[in-house]
Amino acid sequence: MFVGFLASTLSASVGRNGYYIACAWILVDAGHGSAGVATMLAVVSIVELVSSPVAGLASDRLDRRWLNIAADLGRFALMFATACAMFHLDAFVTICLSAAVFAFCDRVALTASQSMIPIVVRGSDLATSNSTVFFAMQSGCLGAALLASSLLARHSPPLTFAVLAVFFFTSAASLSLTRLNSGPEGPSGARSLAVNIDRRLVGLFAVYALLYASAVLVSVMGSSFVFEEQRGTAADFGYLEAAWSAGSLIGAIVLAGVTRVTSAHTLRLVLLGSTAFALMALTVARSPWTLMIFAVLGFLYNLGRVSVEVTLQSRASDNVLGRAKGAMHSLAVGLGLVIFGVAAALGDNILPSTIFFGFGVLLIIGVSALSIDIVQRKNGT
């Protein structure tokens, strides 16, 4: 059962990340720059902001496995439709429309899939199980970075989308062969999420939002950072994405060991602070050191993300986990939209590394605020 779930996770991750890598590079290569990528991702975020609560509710009310399969098949069909549209429509219009539909299917698939983890691994250690799942996801990211950059360098965008579509069909097929021991408790057991949200959970959501925003920033500015400041090619962009994914793989592996020597609260604050300094270092770093920095960023992001997921799964019961994830992601997407707005407004008038530096400062402010909140909780104020 777990092997089939991992196979689905790996395959979907290749298709998902390959899609966004291809879209970002196609827009930059077509002359739309950071503003074009930011606009596309802003469309994605708006759709995710609206669909996250819906996807969470659906995951708690419906069979999560079949919901995930339906979303995978939706992404499969959309990728082929995008490939065909590239022959007839403007690249910017095509990608923005495609991304809007893709974002909805993607959010449903991710919410359903990640809400299945406690059920699939029931009885196993959550930290180890989540690390394994996220290792598979980041392996898919690494594969997507290498595959998408290779396809874009040698073949047309339509063929790239067509090849990546096959991974979603493979994901659906793998999950269809997986049988879950049990599902969510159903409507009768569902409780309102509002009564379960406390101050600690809000702090957890804030950490996730900041981590998510840092990953969003890399997605928005990464292609322009390579294209404008590094004078790189599609292959160089692929190497940058691969470095991020390689770091993320290590982050997924070491979580179980790290949680044994430090508290989860302290770990997450250290990760946010380290992410801030890594982003700020990009203003002075040059290749190949930039690849190392992006690997570090990927390591910090995935280590923090898995830590958040483990904590959330341990605090929220199965029958409300989907809605908890929906609420958490909505907050993160809201912050992401602010970043997209800034990137779209600035366009190409400011260097990507300068934006990285500015967000690093914001992260330091966020760490300070979260530290004060933790101290106040310990003092009982």
mmCIF file of C-alpha atoms in Angstrom:
data_model
loop_
_atom_site.group_PDB
_atom_site.id
_atom_site.type_symbol
_atom_site.label_atom_id
_atom_site.label_comp_id
_atom_site.label_asym_id
_atom_site.label_seq_id
_atom_site.Cartn_x
_atom_site.Cartn_y
_atom_site.Cartn_z
ATOM 1 C CA MET A 1 0.000 0.000 0.000
ATOM 2 C CA PHE A 2 2.691 2.493 1.017
ATOM 3 C CA VAL A 3 4.836 1.647 -2.028
ATOM 4 C CA GLY A 4 1.981 2.429 -4.403
ATOM 5 C CA PHE A 5 1.335 5.710 -2.615
ATOM 6 C CA LEU A 6 5.017 6.650 -2.887
ATOM 7 C CA ALA A 7 5.057 5.769 -6.591
ATOM 8 C CA SER A 8 2.047 8.027 -7.153
ATOM 9 C CA THR A 9 3.664 10.821 -5.144
ATOM 10 C CA LEU A 10 6.939 10.556 -7.074
ATOM 11 C CA SER A 11 5.316 10.499 -10.500
ATOM 12 C CA ALA A 12 2.936 13.384 -9.767
ATOM 13 C CA SER A 13 5.814 15.432 -8.377
ATOM 14 C CA VAL A 14 7.761 15.069 -11.637
ATOM 15 C CA GLY A 15 4.761 16.222 -13.670
ATOM 16 C CA ARG A 16 3.780 19.028 -11.304
ATOM 17 C CA ASN A 17 7.187 20.618 -10.895
ATOM 18 C CA GLY A 18 8.096 20.019 -14.512
ATOM 19 C CA TYR A 19 4.960 21.940 -15.494
ATOM 20 C CA TYR A 20 5.819 25.006 -13.433
ATOM 21 C CA ILE A 21 9.496 24.957 -14.474
ATOM 22 C CA ALA A 22 8.485 24.789 -18.131
ATOM 23 C CA CYS A 23 5.930 27.585 -17.756
ATOM 24 C CA ALA A 24 8.407 29.881 -15.994
ATOM 25 C CA TRP A 25 11.159 29.396 -18.556
ATOM 26 C CA ILE A 26 8.831 29.711 -21.554
ATOM 27 C CA LEU A 27 7.551 33.062 -20.257
ATOM 28 C CA VAL A 28 11.050 34.410 -19.604
ATOM 29 C CA ASP A 29 12.342 33.126 -22.932
ATOM 30 C CA ALA A 30 9.387 34.814 -24.678
ATOM 31 C CA GLY A 31 10.438 38.155 -23.198
ATOM 32 C CA HIS A 32 7.890 38.481 -20.382
ATOM 33 C CA GLY A 33 10.550 38.436 -17.626
ATOM 34 C CA SER A 34 9.917 38.310 -13.892
ATOM 35 C CA ALA A 35 6.687 40.293 -14.275
ATOM 36 C CA GLY A 36 5.269 37.637 -16.590
ATOM 37 C CA VAL A 37 6.212 34.789 -14.262
ATOM 38 C CA ALA A 38 4.866 36.702 -11.266
ATOM 39 C CA THR A 39 1.582 37.356 -13.068
ATOM 40 C CA MET A 40 1.194 33.688 -13.969
ATOM 41 C CA LEU A 41 1.909 32.583 -10.416
ATOM 42 C CA ALA A 42 -0.425 35.262 -9.082
ATOM 43 C CA VAL A 43 -3.199 33.675 -11.144
ATOM 44 C CA VAL A 44 -2.228 30.314 -9.642
ATOM 45 C CA SER A 45 -2.293 31.757 -6.131
ATOM 46 C CA ILE A 46 -5.699 33.387 -6.541
ATOM 47 C CA VAL A 47 -7.141 30.065 -7.688
ATOM 48 C CA GLU A 48 -5.422 28.264 -4.796
ATOM 49 C CA LEU A 49 -6.680 30.851 -2.314
ATOM 50 C CA VAL A 50 -10.260 30.175 -3.389
ATOM 51 C CA SER A 51 -9.917 26.433 -3.881
ATOM 52 C CA SER A 52 -7.871 25.494 -0.774
ATOM 53 C CA PRO A 53 -10.847 25.550 1.655
ATOM 54 C CA VAL A 54 -12.975 23.718 -0.929
ATOM 55 C CA ALA A 55 -10.271 21.094 -1.482
ATOM 56 C CA GLY A 56 -9.908 20.666 2.285
ATOM 57 C CA LEU A 57 -13.637 20.168 2.791
ATOM 58 C CA ALA A 58 -13.815 17.734 -0.130
ATOM 59 C CA SER A 59 -10.909 15.741 1.322
ATOM 60 C CA ASP A 60 -12.753 15.394 4.626
ATOM 61 C CA ARG A 61 -16.115 14.506 3.057
ATOM 62 C CA LEU A 62 -15.152 12.320 0.071
ATOM 63 C CA ASP A 63 -12.880 9.360 -0.581
ATOM 64 C CA ARG A 64 -9.426 10.920 -0.665
ATOM 65 C CA ARG A 65 -7.913 8.277 -2.948
ATOM 66 C CA TRP A 66 -10.499 8.691 -5.707
ATOM 67 C CA LEU A 67 -10.414 12.456 -5.310
ATOM 68 C CA ASN A 68 -6.672 12.370 -5.920
ATOM 69 C CA ILE A 69 -7.069 10.078 -8.928
ATOM 70 C CA ALA A 70 -9.672 12.396 -10.479
ATOM 71 C CA ALA A 71 -7.360 15.398 -9.985
ATOM 72 C CA ASP A 72 -4.445 13.510 -11.564
ATOM 73 C CA LEU A 73 -6.525 12.671 -14.632
ATOM 74 C CA GLY A 74 -7.631 16.300 -14.805
ATOM 75 C CA ARG A 75 -4.002 17.457 -14.844
ATOM 76 C CA PHE A 76 -3.177 14.810 -17.468
ATOM 77 C CA ALA A 77 -5.901 16.072 -19.820
ATOM 78 C CA LEU A 78 -5.021 19.718 -19.218
ATOM 79 C CA MET A 79 -1.350 19.194 -20.084
ATOM 80 C CA PHE A 80 -2.273 17.766 -23.483
ATOM 81 C CA ALA A 81 -4.720 20.618 -24.055
ATOM 82 C CA THR A 82 -1.965 23.109 -23.211
ATOM 83 C CA ALA A 83 0.407 21.400 -25.649
ATOM 84 C CA CYS A 84 -2.166 21.749 -28.439
ATOM 85 C CA ALA A 85 -2.982 25.367 -27.565
ATOM 86 C CA MET A 86 0.696 26.364 -27.783
ATOM 87 C CA PHE A 87 0.494 25.902 -31.561
ATOM 88 C CA HIS A 88 -2.314 28.435 -31.966
ATOM 89 C CA LEU A 89 -2.368 30.931 -29.082
ATOM 90 C CA ASP A 90 0.025 33.431 -27.532
ATOM 91 C CA ALA A 91 2.332 31.792 -24.972
ATOM 92 C CA PHE A 92 1.434 34.202 -22.151
ATOM 93 C CA VAL A 93 -2.322 33.825 -22.596
ATOM 94 C CA THR A 94 -2.086 30.060 -23.011
ATOM 95 C CA ILE A 95 0.022 29.541 -19.904
ATOM 96 C CA CYS A 96 -2.054 31.831 -17.692
ATOM 97 C CA LEU A 97 -5.306 30.099 -18.682
ATOM 98 C CA SER A 98 -3.726 26.676 -18.337
ATOM 99 C CA ALA A 99 -2.195 27.547 -14.962
ATOM 100 C CA ALA A 100 -5.574 28.638 -13.570
ATOM 101 C CA VAL A 101 -7.181 25.254 -14.288
ATOM 102 C CA PHE A 102 -4.041 23.370 -13.323
ATOM 103 C CA ALA A 103 -3.899 25.152 -9.952
ATOM 104 C CA PHE A 104 -7.390 23.954 -9.028
ATOM 105 C CA CYS A 105 -6.673 20.316 -9.909
ATOM 106 C CA ASP A 106 -3.278 20.566 -8.284
ATOM 107 C CA ARG A 107 -4.618 21.903 -4.982
ATOM 108 C CA VAL A 108 -7.262 19.154 -4.816
ATOM 109 C CA ALA A 109 -4.628 16.495 -5.534
ATOM 110 C CA LEU A 110 -2.107 17.794 -3.005
ATOM 111 C CA THR A 111 -4.652 18.260 -0.219
ATOM 112 C CA ALA A 112 -6.130 14.805 -0.750
ATOM 113 C CA SER A 113 -2.715 13.157 -1.069
ATOM 114 C CA GLN A 114 -1.137 14.746 1.997
ATOM 115 C CA SER A 115 -4.276 14.150 4.055
ATOM 116 C CA MET A 116 -3.923 10.443 3.246
ATOM 117 C CA ILE A 117 -0.483 10.177 4.864
ATOM 118 C CA PRO A 118 -1.683 9.441 8.445
ATOM 119 C CA ILE A 119 -4.061 6.794 7.068
ATOM 120 C CA VAL A 120 -1.535 5.161 4.741
ATOM 121 C CA VAL A 121 1.145 4.972 7.445
ATOM 122 C CA ARG A 122 -1.171 4.355 10.389
ATOM 123 C CA GLY A 123 0.799 2.878 13.265
ATOM 124 C CA SER A 124 4.156 4.145 11.975
ATOM 125 C CA ASP A 125 6.233 7.082 13.203
ATOM 126 C CA LEU A 126 4.850 10.262 11.633
ATOM 127 C CA ALA A 127 8.216 12.028 11.331
ATOM 128 C CA THR A 128 9.842 9.082 9.545
ATOM 129 C CA SER A 129 6.816 8.450 7.327
ATOM 130 C CA ASN A 130 6.476 12.089 6.318
ATOM 131 C CA SER A 131 10.196 12.285 5.644
ATOM 132 C CA THR A 132 9.864 9.297 3.312
ATOM 133 C CA VAL A 133 6.908 10.819 1.475
ATOM 134 C CA PHE A 134 8.583 14.198 1.102
ATOM 135 C CA PHE A 135 11.784 12.477 -0.003
ATOM 136 C CA ALA A 136 9.770 10.947 -2.844
ATOM 137 C CA MET A 137 8.266 14.359 -3.637
ATOM 138 C CA GLN A 138 11.645 16.061 -3.764
ATOM 139 C CA SER A 139 13.110 13.217 -5.823
ATOM 140 C CA GLY A 140 10.352 14.053 -8.278
ATOM 141 C CA CYS A 141 11.324 17.737 -8.124
ATOM 142 C CA LEU A 142 14.927 16.856 -8.916
ATOM 143 C CA GLY A 143 13.862 14.627 -11.770
ATOM 144 C CA ALA A 144 11.533 17.347 -13.066
ATOM 145 C CA ALA A 145 14.310 19.951 -13.028
ATOM 146 C CA LEU A 146 16.634 17.747 -15.060
ATOM 147 C CA LEU A 147 13.933 16.467 -17.408
ATOM 148 C CA ALA A 148 12.177 19.778 -18.082
ATOM 149 C CA SER A 149 15.404 21.686 -18.742
ATOM 150 C CA SER A 150 16.582 18.942 -21.099
ATOM 151 C CA LEU A 151 13.282 18.887 -22.981
ATOM 152 C CA LEU A 152 13.127 22.672 -23.283
ATOM 153 C CA ALA A 153 16.704 22.857 -24.537
ATOM 154 C CA ARG A 154 16.185 20.264 -27.280
ATOM 155 C CA HIS A 155 12.482 20.230 -28.096
ATOM 156 C CA SER A 156 9.466 22.507 -28.468
ATOM 157 C CA PRO A 157 7.256 23.562 -25.516
ATOM 158 C CA PRO A 158 4.259 21.506 -26.769
ATOM 159 C CA LEU A 159 6.318 18.311 -26.726
ATOM 160 C CA THR A 160 7.596 19.184 -23.243
ATOM 161 C CA PHE A 161 4.038 19.466 -21.914
ATOM 162 C CA ALA A 162 2.995 16.241 -23.654
ATOM 163 C CA VAL A 163 5.847 14.255 -22.104
ATOM 164 C CA LEU A 164 5.192 15.670 -18.633
ATOM 165 C CA ALA A 165 1.478 14.808 -18.920
ATOM 166 C CA VAL A 166 2.300 11.099 -18.923
ATOM 167 C CA PHE A 167 3.530 11.343 -15.330
ATOM 168 C CA PHE A 168 0.060 12.318 -14.098
ATOM 169 C CA PHE A 169 -1.481 9.302 -15.799
ATOM 170 C CA THR A 170 1.162 7.112 -14.155
ATOM 171 C CA SER A 171 0.352 8.706 -10.790
ATOM 172 C CA ALA A 172 -3.363 7.978 -11.197
ATOM 173 C CA ALA A 173 -2.648 4.384 -12.242
ATOM 174 C CA SER A 174 -0.373 3.795 -9.237
ATOM 175 C CA LEU A 175 -2.902 5.227 -6.802
ATOM 176 C CA SER A 176 -5.756 3.216 -8.305
ATOM 177 C CA LEU A 177 -3.890 0.046 -7.275
ATOM 178 C CA THR A 178 -3.443 1.308 -3.723
ATOM 179 C CA ARG A 179 -5.984 0.298 -1.104
ATOM 180 C CA LEU A 180 -6.409 2.286 2.090
ATOM 181 C CA ASN A 181 -7.229 0.514 5.336
ATOM 182 C CA SER A 182 -9.611 3.264 6.352
ATOM 183 C CA GLY A 183 -10.709 6.730 5.341
ATOM 184 C CA PRO A 184 -11.828 9.890 7.036
ATOM 185 C CA GLU A 185 -14.544 9.561 9.578
ATOM 186 C CA GLY A 186 -17.089 11.099 7.271
ATOM 187 C CA PRO A 187 -19.578 13.933 7.598
ATOM 188 C CA SER A 188 -21.090 12.683 10.808
ATOM 189 C CA GLY A 189 -17.761 12.823 12.584
ATOM 190 C CA ALA A 190 -16.652 16.142 11.132
ATOM 191 C CA ARG A 191 -16.366 19.035 13.472
ATOM 192 C CA SER A 192 -15.987 22.715 12.814
ATOM 193 C CA LEU A 193 -12.335 23.589 12.331
ATOM 194 C CA ALA A 194 -12.817 26.985 13.956
ATOM 195 C CA VAL A 195 -13.147 25.575 17.483
ATOM 196 C CA ASN A 196 -9.844 23.704 17.088
ATOM 197 C CA ILE A 197 -7.655 26.642 16.062
ATOM 198 C CA ASP A 198 -5.600 27.954 18.977
ATOM 199 C CA ARG A 199 -2.661 30.320 19.352
ATOM 200 C CA ARG A 200 -0.098 27.579 18.757
ATOM 201 C CA LEU A 201 -1.805 26.500 15.556
ATOM 202 C CA VAL A 202 -1.842 30.092 14.302
ATOM 203 C CA GLY A 203 1.902 30.266 14.974
ATOM 204 C CA LEU A 204 2.376 27.020 13.043
ATOM 205 C CA PHE A 205 0.386 28.463 10.136
ATOM 206 C CA ALA A 206 2.587 31.592 10.200
ATOM 207 C CA VAL A 207 5.759 29.499 9.982
ATOM 208 C CA TYR A 208 4.330 27.569 7.037
ATOM 209 C CA ALA A 209 3.320 30.809 5.321
ATOM 210 C CA LEU A 210 6.841 32.240 5.599
ATOM 211 C CA LEU A 211 8.429 29.005 4.382
ATOM 212 C CA TYR A 212 5.953 28.808 1.515
ATOM 213 C CA ALA A 213 6.618 32.429 0.588
ATOM 214 C CA SER A 214 10.365 31.793 0.415
ATOM 215 C CA ALA A 215 9.755 28.916 -2.003
ATOM 216 C CA VAL A 216 7.379 31.098 -4.014
ATOM 217 C CA LEU A 217 10.025 33.788 -4.256
ATOM 218 C CA VAL A 218 12.515 31.305 -5.679
ATOM 219 C CA SER A 219 9.899 30.185 -8.222
ATOM 220 C CA VAL A 220 9.093 33.757 -9.258
ATOM 221 C CA MET A 221 12.594 35.195 -9.371
ATOM 222 C CA GLY A 222 14.712 32.101 -10.043
ATOM 223 C CA SER A 223 14.415 32.134 -13.835
ATOM 224 C CA SER A 224 15.093 35.871 -14.065
ATOM 225 C CA PHE A 225 17.965 35.564 -11.598
ATOM 226 C CA VAL A 226 19.621 33.071 -13.960
ATOM 227 C CA PHE A 227 18.625 34.875 -17.161
ATOM 228 C CA GLU A 228 19.424 38.476 -16.135
ATOM 229 C CA GLU A 229 22.087 38.355 -13.429
ATOM 230 C CA GLN A 230 23.850 35.073 -14.225
ATOM 231 C CA ARG A 231 23.459 35.350 -18.016
ATOM 232 C CA GLY A 232 22.513 31.698 -18.049
ATOM 233 C CA THR A 233 20.540 29.351 -20.292
ATOM 234 C CA ALA A 234 17.648 26.947 -19.820
ATOM 235 C CA ALA A 235 20.192 24.310 -18.796
ATOM 236 C CA ASP A 236 21.595 26.637 -16.118
ATOM 237 C CA PHE A 237 18.073 27.249 -14.823
ATOM 238 C CA GLY A 238 17.630 23.492 -14.652
ATOM 239 C CA TYR A 239 20.827 23.191 -12.609
ATOM 240 C CA LEU A 240 19.531 25.806 -10.173
ATOM 241 C CA GLU A 241 16.241 23.952 -9.760
ATOM 242 C CA ALA A 242 18.171 20.707 -9.401
ATOM 243 C CA ALA A 243 20.340 22.232 -6.653
ATOM 244 C CA TRP A 244 17.196 23.319 -4.794
ATOM 245 C CA SER A 245 15.704 19.843 -5.135
ATOM 246 C CA ALA A 246 18.938 18.118 -4.073
ATOM 247 C CA GLY A 247 19.000 20.222 -0.912
ATOM 248 C CA SER A 248 15.344 19.417 -0.314
ATOM 249 C CA LEU A 249 16.091 15.708 -0.532
ATOM 250 C CA ILE A 250 18.646 16.004 2.244
ATOM 251 C CA GLY A 251 16.191 18.064 4.305
ATOM 252 C CA ALA A 252 13.604 15.299 4.091
ATOM 253 C CA ILE A 253 16.155 12.682 5.178
ATOM 254 C CA VAL A 254 17.532 14.417 8.277
ATOM 255 C CA LEU A 255 14.250 15.509 9.905
ATOM 256 C CA ALA A 256 13.773 12.414 12.075
ATOM 257 C CA GLY A 257 17.272 12.783 13.542
ATOM 258 C CA VAL A 258 17.047 16.538 14.095
ATOM 259 C CA THR A 259 13.752 16.349 16.014
ATOM 260 C CA ARG A 260 15.405 14.095 18.597
ATOM 261 C CA VAL A 261 17.954 16.749 19.610
ATOM 262 C CA THR A 262 15.934 19.980 19.494
ATOM 263 C CA SER A 263 12.372 21.163 19.978
ATOM 264 C CA ALA A 264 10.138 21.699 16.961
ATOM 265 C CA HIS A 265 9.592 25.394 17.824
ATOM 266 C CA THR A 266 13.316 26.107 18.066
ATOM 267 C CA LEU A 267 14.046 24.157 14.898
ATOM 268 C CA ARG A 268 11.542 26.115 12.827
ATOM 269 C CA LEU A 269 12.805 29.495 14.051
ATOM 270 C CA VAL A 270 16.397 28.521 13.263
ATOM 271 C CA LEU A 271 15.338 27.383 9.794
ATOM 272 C CA LEU A 272 13.529 30.657 9.062
ATOM 273 C CA GLY A 273 16.494 32.714 10.268
ATOM 274 C CA SER A 274 18.949 30.659 8.210
ATOM 275 C CA THR A 275 16.713 31.041 5.148
ATOM 276 C CA ALA A 276 16.812 34.814 5.628
ATOM 277 C CA PHE A 277 20.608 34.928 5.634
ATOM 278 C CA ALA A 278 20.853 32.568 2.646
ATOM 279 C CA LEU A 279 18.540 34.795 0.580
ATOM 280 C CA MET A 280 20.486 37.895 1.563
ATOM 281 C CA ALA A 281 23.755 36.213 0.534
ATOM 282 C CA LEU A 282 22.533 35.987 -3.076
ATOM 283 C CA THR A 283 23.238 39.715 -3.507
ATOM 284 C CA VAL A 284 26.988 39.062 -3.426
ATOM 285 C CA ALA A 285 27.334 35.406 -4.443
ATOM 286 C CA ARG A 286 28.430 34.339 -7.897
ATOM 287 C CA SER A 287 28.261 31.027 -9.730
ATOM 288 C CA PRO A 288 28.950 28.273 -8.701
ATOM 289 C CA TRP A 289 28.342 29.473 -5.132
ATOM 290 C CA THR A 290 24.785 30.439 -6.055
ATOM 291 C CA LEU A 291 24.024 26.766 -6.714
ATOM 292 C CA MET A 292 25.207 25.922 -3.211
ATOM 293 C CA ILE A 293 23.007 28.658 -1.734
ATOM 294 C CA PHE A 294 19.953 27.372 -3.584
ATOM 295 C CA ALA A 295 20.733 23.864 -2.353
ATOM 296 C CA VAL A 296 20.837 25.253 1.195
ATOM 297 C CA LEU A 297 17.528 27.049 0.619
ATOM 298 C CA GLY A 298 15.943 23.811 -0.579
ATOM 299 C CA PHE A 299 17.329 21.969 2.458
ATOM 300 C CA LEU A 300 15.961 24.558 4.896
ATOM 301 C CA TYR A 301 12.573 24.751 3.182
ATOM 302 C CA ASN A 302 11.871 21.044 3.096
ATOM 303 C CA LEU A 303 13.142 20.412 6.612
ATOM 304 C CA GLY A 304 10.808 23.135 7.883
ATOM 305 C CA ARG A 305 7.879 22.054 5.747
ATOM 306 C CA VAL A 306 8.030 18.424 6.861
ATOM 307 C CA SER A 307 8.312 19.573 10.474
ATOM 308 C CA VAL A 308 5.145 21.649 10.069
ATOM 309 C CA GLU A 309 3.293 18.752 8.416
ATOM 310 C CA VAL A 310 4.224 16.339 11.216
ATOM 311 C CA THR A 311 3.068 18.789 13.895
ATOM 312 C CA LEU A 312 -0.215 19.489 12.095
ATOM 313 C CA GLN A 313 -0.966 15.793 11.588
ATOM 314 C CA SER A 314 -0.307 15.109 15.271
ATOM 315 C CA ARG A 315 -2.683 17.883 16.396
ATOM 316 C CA ALA A 316 -5.543 17.538 13.885
ATOM 317 C CA SER A 317 -7.659 14.384 13.713
ATOM 318 C CA ASP A 318 -8.197 12.611 10.394
ATOM 319 C CA ASN A 319 -11.721 13.935 9.935
ATOM 320 C CA VAL A 320 -10.629 17.603 9.981
ATOM 321 C CA LEU A 321 -7.095 17.328 8.611
ATOM 322 C CA GLY A 322 -8.131 18.357 5.103
ATOM 323 C CA ARG A 323 -9.754 21.562 6.324
ATOM 324 C CA ALA A 324 -6.793 22.317 8.589
ATOM 325 C CA LYS A 325 -4.459 22.020 5.617
ATOM 326 C CA GLY A 326 -6.810 24.153 3.529
ATOM 327 C CA ALA A 327 -6.797 26.931 6.116
ATOM 328 C CA MET A 328 -3.022 26.771 6.510
ATOM 329 C CA HIS A 329 -2.434 26.899 2.773
ATOM 330 C CA SER A 330 -4.856 29.779 2.312
ATOM 331 C CA LEU A 331 -2.832 31.903 4.740
ATOM 332 C CA ALA A 332 0.372 30.975 2.938
ATOM 333 C CA VAL A 333 -1.096 31.786 -0.464
ATOM 334 C CA GLY A 334 -2.267 35.168 0.821
ATOM 335 C CA LEU A 335 1.326 36.056 1.675
ATOM 336 C CA GLY A 336 2.422 34.644 -1.669
ATOM 337 C CA LEU A 337 0.029 36.983 -3.447
ATOM 338 C CA VAL A 338 1.702 39.946 -1.775
ATOM 339 C CA ILE A 339 5.041 38.757 -3.155
ATOM 340 C CA PHE A 340 3.589 38.334 -6.636
ATOM 341 C CA GLY A 341 2.128 41.816 -6.461
ATOM 342 C CA VAL A 342 5.483 43.313 -5.516
ATOM 343 C CA ALA A 343 7.325 41.350 -8.216
ATOM 344 C CA ALA A 344 4.759 42.258 -10.875
ATOM 345 C CA ALA A 345 4.809 45.956 -9.867
ATOM 346 C CA LEU A 346 8.596 46.161 -9.882
ATOM 347 C CA GLY A 347 8.869 44.146 -13.074
ATOM 348 C CA ASP A 348 12.418 44.264 -14.396
ATOM 349 C CA ASN A 349 13.230 47.605 -12.744
ATOM 350 C CA ILE A 350 15.034 45.972 -9.813
ATOM 351 C CA LEU A 351 17.479 43.081 -9.657
ATOM 352 C CA PRO A 352 16.093 39.732 -8.447
ATOM 353 C CA SER A 353 18.881 39.488 -5.854
ATOM 354 C CA THR A 354 17.681 42.767 -4.336
ATOM 355 C CA ILE A 355 14.201 41.296 -3.902
ATOM 356 C CA PHE A 356 15.760 38.227 -2.301
ATOM 357 C CA PHE A 357 17.558 40.508 0.154
ATOM 358 C CA GLY A 358 14.361 42.396 0.996
ATOM 359 C CA PHE A 359 12.484 39.208 1.752
ATOM 360 C CA GLY A 360 15.356 38.040 3.913
ATOM 361 C CA VAL A 361 14.857 41.139 6.053
ATOM 362 C CA LEU A 362 11.123 40.357 6.259
ATOM 363 C CA LEU A 363 11.918 36.832 7.450
ATOM 364 C CA ILE A 364 14.123 38.183 10.240
ATOM 365 C CA ILE A 365 11.258 40.393 11.389
ATOM 366 C CA GLY A 366 8.940 37.377 11.283
ATOM 367 C CA VAL A 367 11.342 35.255 13.348
ATOM 368 C CA SER A 368 11.555 38.037 15.944
ATOM 369 C CA ALA A 369 7.753 38.238 16.209
ATOM 370 C CA LEU A 370 7.371 34.454 16.530
ATOM 371 C CA SER A 371 10.118 34.339 19.172
ATOM 372 C CA ILE A 372 8.339 36.971 21.251
ATOM 373 C CA ASP A 373 5.072 35.010 20.953
ATOM 374 C CA ILE A 374 6.731 31.802 22.156
ATOM 375 C CA VAL A 375 8.296 33.588 25.142
ATOM 376 C CA GLN A 376 4.920 35.098 26.042
ATOM 377 C CA ARG A 377 3.235 31.679 25.911
ATOM 378 C CA LYS A 378 5.906 30.181 28.161
ATOM 379 C CA ASN A 379 5.407 33.019 30.638
ATOM 380 C CA GLY A 380 1.650 32.496 30.520
ATOM 381 C CA THR A 381 0.843 35.978 29.183
#
